[in-house]
mmCIF file of C-alpha atoms and ligand atoms in Angstrom:
data_model
loop_
_atom_site.group_PDB
_atom_site.id
_atom_site.type_symbol
_atom_site.label_atom_id
_atom_site.label_comp_id
_atom_site.label_asym_id
_atom_site.label_seq_id
_atom_site.Cartn_x
_atom_site.Cartn_y
_atom_site.Cartn_z
ATOM 1 C CA UNK A 1 -0.651 -9.450 19.096
ATOM 2 C CA UNK A 2 -4.317 -9.799 19.994
ATOM 3 C CA UNK A 3 -5.109 -6.805 17.790
ATOM 4 C CA UNK A 4 -3.189 -8.430 14.946
ATOM 5 C CA UNK A 5 -5.145 -11.657 15.342
ATOM 6 C CA UNK A 6 -8.445 -9.793 15.549
ATOM 7 C CA UNK A 7 -7.566 -7.947 12.361
ATOM 8 C CA UNK A 8 -6.724 -11.262 10.675
ATOM 9 C CA UNK A 9 -10.084 -12.676 11.806
ATOM 10 C CA UNK A 10 -11.842 -9.632 10.344
ATOM 11 C CA UNK A 11 -10.048 -10.005 7.012
ATOM 12 C CA UNK A 12 -11.102 -13.640 6.839
ATOM 13 C CA UNK A 13 -14.688 -12.777 7.719
ATOM 14 C CA UNK A 14 -14.747 -10.131 4.978
ATOM 15 C CA UNK A 15 -13.829 -12.872 2.519
ATOM 16 C CA UNK A 16 -16.380 -15.278 3.822
ATOM 17 C CA UNK A 17 -13.828 -17.464 5.598
ATOM 18 C CA UNK A 18 -13.434 -18.219 9.252
ATOM 19 C CA UNK A 19 -10.297 -17.934 11.335
ATOM 20 C CA UNK A 20 -11.089 -20.946 13.496
ATOM 21 C CA UNK A 21 -9.483 -21.374 16.892
ATOM 22 C CA UNK A 22 -6.764 -23.670 15.561
ATOM 23 C CA UNK A 23 -5.957 -21.393 12.593
ATOM 24 C CA UNK A 24 -5.825 -18.433 14.951
ATOM 25 C CA UNK A 25 -3.475 -20.295 17.290
ATOM 26 C CA UNK A 26 -1.134 -21.342 14.447
ATOM 27 C CA UNK A 27 -1.014 -17.749 13.212
ATOM 28 C CA UNK A 28 -0.400 -16.600 16.792
ATOM 29 C CA UNK A 29 2.557 -18.971 17.158
ATOM 30 C CA UNK A 30 4.083 -17.699 13.904
ATOM 31 C CA UNK A 31 3.667 -14.066 14.979
ATOM 32 C CA UNK A 32 5.116 -14.864 18.431
ATOM 33 C CA UNK A 33 8.205 -16.526 17.022
ATOM 34 C CA UNK A 34 9.221 -13.250 15.310
ATOM 35 C CA UNK A 35 11.225 -15.209 12.818
ATOM 36 C CA UNK A 36 10.705 -18.013 10.330
ATOM 37 C CA UNK A 37 9.109 -21.078 11.899
ATOM 38 C CA UNK A 38 9.117 -24.551 10.331
ATOM 39 C CA UNK A 39 6.043 -26.778 10.253
ATOM 40 C CA UNK A 40 7.551 -29.256 12.701
ATOM 41 C CA UNK A 41 8.571 -26.584 15.178
ATOM 42 C CA UNK A 42 4.990 -25.368 14.930
ATOM 43 C CA UNK A 43 3.653 -28.842 15.529
ATOM 44 C CA UNK A 44 5.855 -29.223 18.620
ATOM 45 C CA UNK A 45 4.576 -25.981 20.090
ATOM 46 C CA UNK A 46 0.998 -26.867 19.285
ATOM 47 C CA UNK A 47 1.380 -30.331 20.820
ATOM 48 C CA UNK A 48 2.686 -28.793 24.016
ATOM 49 C CA UNK A 49 -0.631 -26.952 24.313
ATOM 50 C CA UNK A 50 -2.997 -29.557 22.925
ATOM 51 C CA UNK A 51 -1.810 -33.114 22.758
ATOM 52 C CA UNK A 52 -4.018 -34.079 19.819
ATOM 53 C CA UNK A 53 -2.373 -31.818 17.213
ATOM 54 C CA UNK A 54 -1.153 -33.744 14.164
ATOM 55 C CA UNK A 55 0.877 -32.746 11.085
ATOM 56 C CA UNK A 56 -2.404 -32.671 9.146
ATOM 57 C CA UNK A 57 -3.823 -30.140 11.631
ATOM 58 C CA UNK A 58 -0.796 -27.920 11.095
ATOM 59 C CA UNK A 59 -0.698 -28.239 7.303
ATOM 60 C CA UNK A 60 -4.403 -27.533 6.935
ATOM 61 C CA UNK A 61 -4.100 -24.425 9.082
ATOM 62 C CA UNK A 62 -0.993 -23.302 7.170
ATOM 63 C CA UNK A 63 -2.730 -23.808 3.808
ATOM 64 C CA UNK A 64 -5.570 -21.627 4.978
ATOM 65 C CA UNK A 65 -3.256 -18.905 6.294
ATOM 66 C CA UNK A 66 -1.212 -18.950 3.068
ATOM 67 C CA UNK A 67 -4.320 -18.768 0.929
ATOM 68 C CA UNK A 68 -5.580 -15.737 2.818
ATOM 69 C CA UNK A 69 -2.248 -13.958 2.682
ATOM 70 C CA UNK A 70 -1.726 -14.017 6.442
ATOM 71 C CA UNK A 71 1.549 -15.933 6.293
ATOM 72 C CA UNK A 72 4.247 -16.467 3.690
ATOM 73 C CA UNK A 73 6.316 -19.538 3.053
ATOM 74 C CA UNK A 74 10.042 -18.995 2.729
ATOM 75 C CA UNK A 75 10.993 -21.870 0.437
ATOM 76 C CA UNK A 76 14.682 -21.505 1.057
ATOM 77 C CA UNK A 77 14.203 -22.071 4.789
ATOM 78 C CA UNK A 78 11.159 -24.293 4.445
ATOM 79 C CA UNK A 79 9.553 -22.091 7.088
ATOM 80 C CA UNK A 80 6.729 -19.626 7.545
ATOM 81 C CA UNK A 81 6.587 -15.976 8.555
ATOM 82 C CA UNK A 82 3.653 -13.715 9.306
ATOM 83 C CA UNK A 83 2.838 -11.257 6.516
ATOM 84 C CA UNK A 84 3.848 -7.764 7.612
ATOM 85 C CA UNK A 85 0.724 -6.348 5.980
ATOM 86 C CA UNK A 86 -1.354 -8.641 8.111
ATOM 87 C CA UNK A 87 -4.897 -8.455 6.930
ATOM 88 C CA UNK A 88 -4.582 -5.730 4.326
ATOM 89 C CA UNK A 89 -4.307 -8.163 1.442
ATOM 90 C CA UNK A 90 -7.242 -10.270 0.430
ATOM 91 C CA UNK A 91 -5.063 -13.155 -0.636
ATOM 92 C CA UNK A 92 -1.418 -14.016 -1.045
ATOM 93 C CA UNK A 93 0.495 -11.229 -2.758
ATOM 94 C CA UNK A 94 3.735 -10.921 -4.674
ATOM 95 C CA UNK A 95 6.552 -10.223 -2.260
ATOM 96 C CA UNK A 96 10.290 -10.216 -1.920
ATOM 97 C CA UNK A 97 12.065 -11.555 1.099
ATOM 98 C CA UNK A 98 15.442 -10.499 2.429
ATOM 99 C CA UNK A 99 16.973 -13.379 4.369
ATOM 100 C CA UNK A 100 19.914 -12.652 6.662
ATOM 101 C CA UNK A 101 22.374 -15.515 6.549
ATOM 102 C CA UNK A 102 23.867 -14.482 9.894
ATOM 103 C CA UNK A 103 20.910 -13.961 12.218
ATOM 104 C CA UNK A 104 18.215 -15.686 10.151
ATOM 105 C CA UNK A 105 15.751 -12.819 10.197
ATOM 106 C CA UNK A 106 13.530 -12.378 7.176
ATOM 107 C CA UNK A 107 12.299 -8.954 6.081
ATOM 108 C CA UNK A 108 9.414 -8.608 3.686
ATOM 109 C CA UNK A 109 9.359 -6.158 0.797
ATOM 110 C CA UNK A 110 6.560 -5.455 -1.579
ATOM 111 C CA UNK A 111 8.084 -3.565 -4.452
ATOM 112 C CA UNK A 112 5.744 -3.504 -7.422
ATOM 113 C CA UNK A 113 8.498 -2.369 -9.788
ATOM 114 C CA UNK A 114 10.251 -5.725 -9.201
ATOM 115 C CA UNK A 115 7.083 -7.663 -9.925
ATOM 116 C CA UNK A 116 6.452 -5.593 -13.047
ATOM 117 C CA UNK A 117 10.032 -6.018 -14.262
ATOM 118 C CA UNK A 118 9.677 -9.801 -13.957
ATOM 119 C CA UNK A 119 6.357 -9.760 -15.815
ATOM 120 C CA UNK A 120 7.860 -7.675 -18.604
ATOM 121 C CA UNK A 121 10.992 -9.803 -18.920
ATOM 122 C CA UNK A 122 8.993 -13.034 -18.823
ATOM 123 C CA UNK A 123 6.441 -11.614 -21.257
ATOM 124 C CA UNK A 124 9.175 -10.960 -23.819
ATOM 125 C CA UNK A 125 9.797 -14.709 -23.947
ATOM 126 C CA UNK A 126 6.072 -15.411 -24.223
ATOM 127 C CA UNK A 127 5.918 -16.706 -20.680
ATOM 128 C CA UNK A 128 2.968 -15.739 -18.475
ATOM 129 C CA UNK A 129 4.095 -15.575 -14.863
ATOM 130 C CA UNK A 130 1.438 -16.456 -12.301
ATOM 131 C CA UNK A 131 3.362 -15.971 -9.093
ATOM 132 C CA UNK A 132 6.843 -14.631 -8.372
ATOM 133 C CA UNK A 133 8.367 -14.881 -4.944
ATOM 134 C CA UNK A 134 11.893 -13.580 -4.684
ATOM 135 C CA UNK A 135 14.146 -14.710 -1.866
ATOM 136 C CA UNK A 136 17.330 -12.714 -1.476
ATOM 137 C CA UNK A 137 20.061 -14.028 0.768
ATOM 138 C CA UNK A 138 22.517 -11.624 2.374
ATOM 139 C CA UNK A 139 23.362 -9.738 5.544
ATOM 140 C CA UNK A 140 20.880 -7.485 7.338
ATOM 141 C CA UNK A 141 21.662 -3.968 8.491
ATOM 142 C CA UNK A 142 22.047 -4.918 12.160
ATOM 143 C CA UNK A 143 24.468 -7.748 11.362
ATOM 144 C CA UNK A 144 26.451 -5.724 8.838
ATOM 145 C CA UNK A 145 26.998 -2.880 11.302
ATOM 146 C CA UNK A 146 28.195 -5.440 13.882
ATOM 147 C CA UNK A 147 30.571 -6.850 11.281
ATOM 148 C CA UNK A 148 31.994 -3.463 10.374
ATOM 149 C CA UNK A 149 32.667 -2.579 13.992
ATOM 150 C CA UNK A 150 34.343 -5.962 14.528
ATOM 151 C CA UNK A 151 36.554 -5.408 11.511
ATOM 152 C CA UNK A 152 37.714 -2.027 12.753
ATOM 153 C CA UNK A 153 41.134 -2.425 14.381
ATOM 154 C CA UNK A 154 41.048 -2.058 18.161
ATOM 155 C CA UNK A 155 42.918 0.991 19.400
HETATM 156 ZN ZN1 ZN B 201 3.017 -10.159 2.856
HETATM 157 ZN ZN1 ZN B 202 21.129 -10.351 10.480
#
Protein backbone atom coordinates (compact mmCIF):
# COMPACT_ATOMS: atom_id res chain seq x y z
CA UNK A 1 0.00 0.00 0.00
CA UNK A 2 2.75 2.44 0.91
CA UNK A 3 4.70 1.35 -2.17
CA UNK A 4 1.60 1.93 -4.29
CA UNK A 5 1.18 5.43 -2.89
CA UNK A 6 4.86 6.21 -3.35
CA UNK A 7 4.62 5.07 -6.96
CA UNK A 8 1.56 7.29 -7.45
CA UNK A 9 3.47 10.24 -5.96
CA UNK A 10 6.35 9.57 -8.37
CA UNK A 11 4.01 9.45 -11.37
CA UNK A 12 2.52 12.79 -10.35
CA UNK A 13 5.96 14.31 -9.86
CA UNK A 14 7.01 13.11 -13.32
CA UNK A 15 4.08 15.06 -14.72
CA UNK A 16 4.81 18.15 -12.74
CA UNK A 17 1.94 17.61 -10.30
CA UNK A 18 2.01 17.02 -6.60
CA UNK A 19 0.29 14.26 -4.68
CA UNK A 20 -0.48 16.42 -1.66
CA UNK A 21 -1.19 14.86 1.71
CA UNK A 22 -4.95 15.03 1.25
CA UNK A 23 -4.83 13.58 -2.29
CA UNK A 24 -2.57 10.81 -1.04
CA UNK A 25 -4.96 10.04 1.82
CA UNK A 26 -8.02 9.94 -0.49
CA UNK A 27 -6.17 7.58 -2.83
CA UNK A 28 -5.12 5.50 0.18
CA UNK A 29 -8.73 5.17 1.35
CA UNK A 30 -9.83 4.04 -2.12
CA UNK A 31 -7.03 1.45 -2.31
CA UNK A 32 -7.84 0.25 1.24
CA UNK A 33 -11.51 -0.26 0.50
CA UNK A 34 -10.64 -2.86 -2.18
CA UNK A 35 -13.93 -2.18 -3.86
CA UNK A 36 -15.83 0.77 -5.29
CA UNK A 37 -16.16 3.63 -2.83
CA UNK A 38 -18.66 6.49 -3.17
CA UNK A 39 -17.73 10.12 -2.55
CA UNK A 40 -19.84 10.31 0.60
CA UNK A 41 -18.40 7.14 2.07
CA UNK A 42 -15.01 8.68 1.39
CA UNK A 43 -16.01 11.90 3.07
CA UNK A 44 -17.20 9.99 6.15
CA UNK A 45 -13.90 8.16 6.45
CA UNK A 46 -11.94 11.33 5.93
CA UNK A 47 -14.01 13.19 8.53
CA UNK A 48 -13.32 10.47 11.06
CA UNK A 49 -9.62 11.26 10.68
CA UNK A 50 -9.76 15.01 10.19
CA UNK A 51 -12.88 16.82 11.22
CA UNK A 52 -12.48 19.66 8.73
CA UNK A 53 -12.91 17.58 5.55
CA UNK A 54 -15.71 18.89 3.33
CA UNK A 55 -17.33 17.58 0.12
CA UNK A 56 -15.24 20.14 -1.78
CA UNK A 57 -12.05 18.67 -0.29
CA UNK A 58 -13.09 15.22 -1.48
CA UNK A 59 -14.22 16.29 -4.96
CA UNK A 60 -11.07 18.31 -5.59
CA UNK A 61 -8.90 15.37 -4.58
CA UNK A 62 -10.98 12.98 -6.71
CA UNK A 63 -10.74 15.29 -9.74
CA UNK A 64 -6.99 15.31 -9.40
CA UNK A 65 -6.76 11.53 -9.02
CA UNK A 66 -9.06 10.99 -12.02
CA UNK A 67 -7.09 13.42 -14.14
CA UNK A 68 -3.84 11.62 -13.38
CA UNK A 69 -5.29 8.20 -14.04
CA UNK A 70 -4.87 7.00 -10.46
CA UNK A 71 -8.55 6.25 -9.92
CA UNK A 72 -11.51 5.49 -12.17
CA UNK A 73 -15.11 6.48 -11.73
CA UNK A 74 -17.65 3.72 -12.16
CA UNK A 75 -20.66 5.70 -13.36
CA UNK A 76 -23.08 2.87 -12.84
CA UNK A 77 -22.22 2.70 -9.14
CA UNK A 78 -21.37 6.37 -8.78
CA UNK A 79 -18.21 5.21 -7.03
CA UNK A 80 -14.45 5.20 -7.45
CA UNK A 81 -11.87 2.44 -7.70
CA UNK A 82 -8.09 2.56 -7.78
CA UNK A 83 -6.59 2.01 -11.23
CA UNK A 84 -4.95 -1.42 -11.33
CA UNK A 85 -2.10 0.01 -13.39
CA UNK A 86 -1.46 2.51 -10.65
CA UNK A 87 1.06 4.98 -11.88
CA UNK A 88 1.91 3.45 -15.23
CA UNK A 89 -0.45 5.70 -17.15
CA UNK A 90 0.24 9.37 -17.45
CA UNK A 91 -3.43 10.26 -17.48
CA UNK A 92 -6.80 8.58 -17.53
CA UNK A 93 -6.91 5.74 -20.03
CA UNK A 94 -9.60 3.85 -21.90
CA UNK A 95 -10.75 0.93 -19.80
CA UNK A 96 -13.48 -1.61 -19.43
CA UNK A 97 -14.96 -2.54 -16.11
CA UNK A 98 -16.56 -5.83 -15.15
CA UNK A 99 -19.05 -5.24 -12.35
CA UNK A 100 -20.30 -8.24 -10.38
CA UNK A 101 -23.95 -7.78 -9.51
CA UNK A 102 -23.68 -10.30 -6.67
CA UNK A 103 -20.60 -9.28 -4.69
CA UNK A 104 -20.10 -5.79 -6.12
CA UNK A 105 -16.46 -6.23 -7.05
CA UNK A 106 -15.20 -4.37 -10.08
CA UNK A 107 -12.41 -5.75 -12.26
CA UNK A 108 -10.56 -3.53 -14.68
CA UNK A 109 -9.66 -4.56 -18.21
CA UNK A 110 -7.66 -2.65 -20.73
CA UNK A 111 -8.29 -4.32 -24.04
CA UNK A 112 -7.16 -2.12 -26.90
CA UNK A 113 -9.08 -4.17 -29.47
CA UNK A 114 -12.34 -3.06 -27.78
CA UNK A 115 -11.30 0.58 -27.88
CA UNK A 116 -10.26 0.26 -31.51
CA UNK A 117 -13.50 -1.50 -32.47
CA UNK A 118 -15.49 1.37 -30.94
CA UNK A 119 -13.38 3.96 -32.76
CA UNK A 120 -13.86 2.15 -36.06
CA UNK A 121 -17.61 1.69 -35.61
CA UNK A 122 -18.07 5.29 -34.48
CA UNK A 123 -15.82 6.53 -37.29
CA UNK A 124 -18.06 4.88 -39.88
CA UNK A 125 -20.87 7.19 -38.76
CA UNK A 126 -18.56 10.20 -38.84
CA UNK A 127 -18.44 10.38 -35.07
CA UNK A 128 -15.12 11.10 -33.35
CA UNK A 129 -15.05 9.38 -29.98
CA UNK A 130 -13.00 11.14 -27.31
CA UNK A 131 -13.43 8.77 -24.41
CA UNK A 132 -15.07 5.35 -24.12
CA UNK A 133 -15.59 3.71 -20.78
CA UNK A 134 -17.39 0.40 -20.91
CA UNK A 135 -19.15 -0.94 -17.84
CA UNK A 136 -20.23 -4.55 -18.09
CA UNK A 137 -22.59 -5.94 -15.49
CA UNK A 138 -22.60 -9.66 -14.73
CA UNK A 139 -21.36 -12.32 -12.35
CA UNK A 140 -17.69 -12.73 -11.43
CA UNK A 141 -15.85 -16.04 -11.49
CA UNK A 142 -15.90 -16.49 -7.70
CA UNK A 143 -19.65 -15.86 -7.49
CA UNK A 144 -20.47 -18.01 -10.51
CA UNK A 145 -18.57 -20.99 -9.11
CA UNK A 146 -20.47 -20.56 -5.82
CA UNK A 147 -23.72 -20.49 -7.77
CA UNK A 148 -22.91 -23.63 -9.72
CA UNK A 149 -22.05 -25.57 -6.59
CA UNK A 150 -25.28 -24.38 -4.94
CA UNK A 151 -27.29 -25.50 -7.94
CA UNK A 152 -25.80 -28.98 -7.86
CA UNK A 153 -28.25 -31.33 -6.14
CA UNK A 154 -27.10 -32.44 -2.70
CA UNK A 155 -26.36 -36.15 -2.50
ZN1 LIG B 1 -6.88 1.98 -15.05
ZN1 LIG C 1 -18.93 -11.60 -7.52
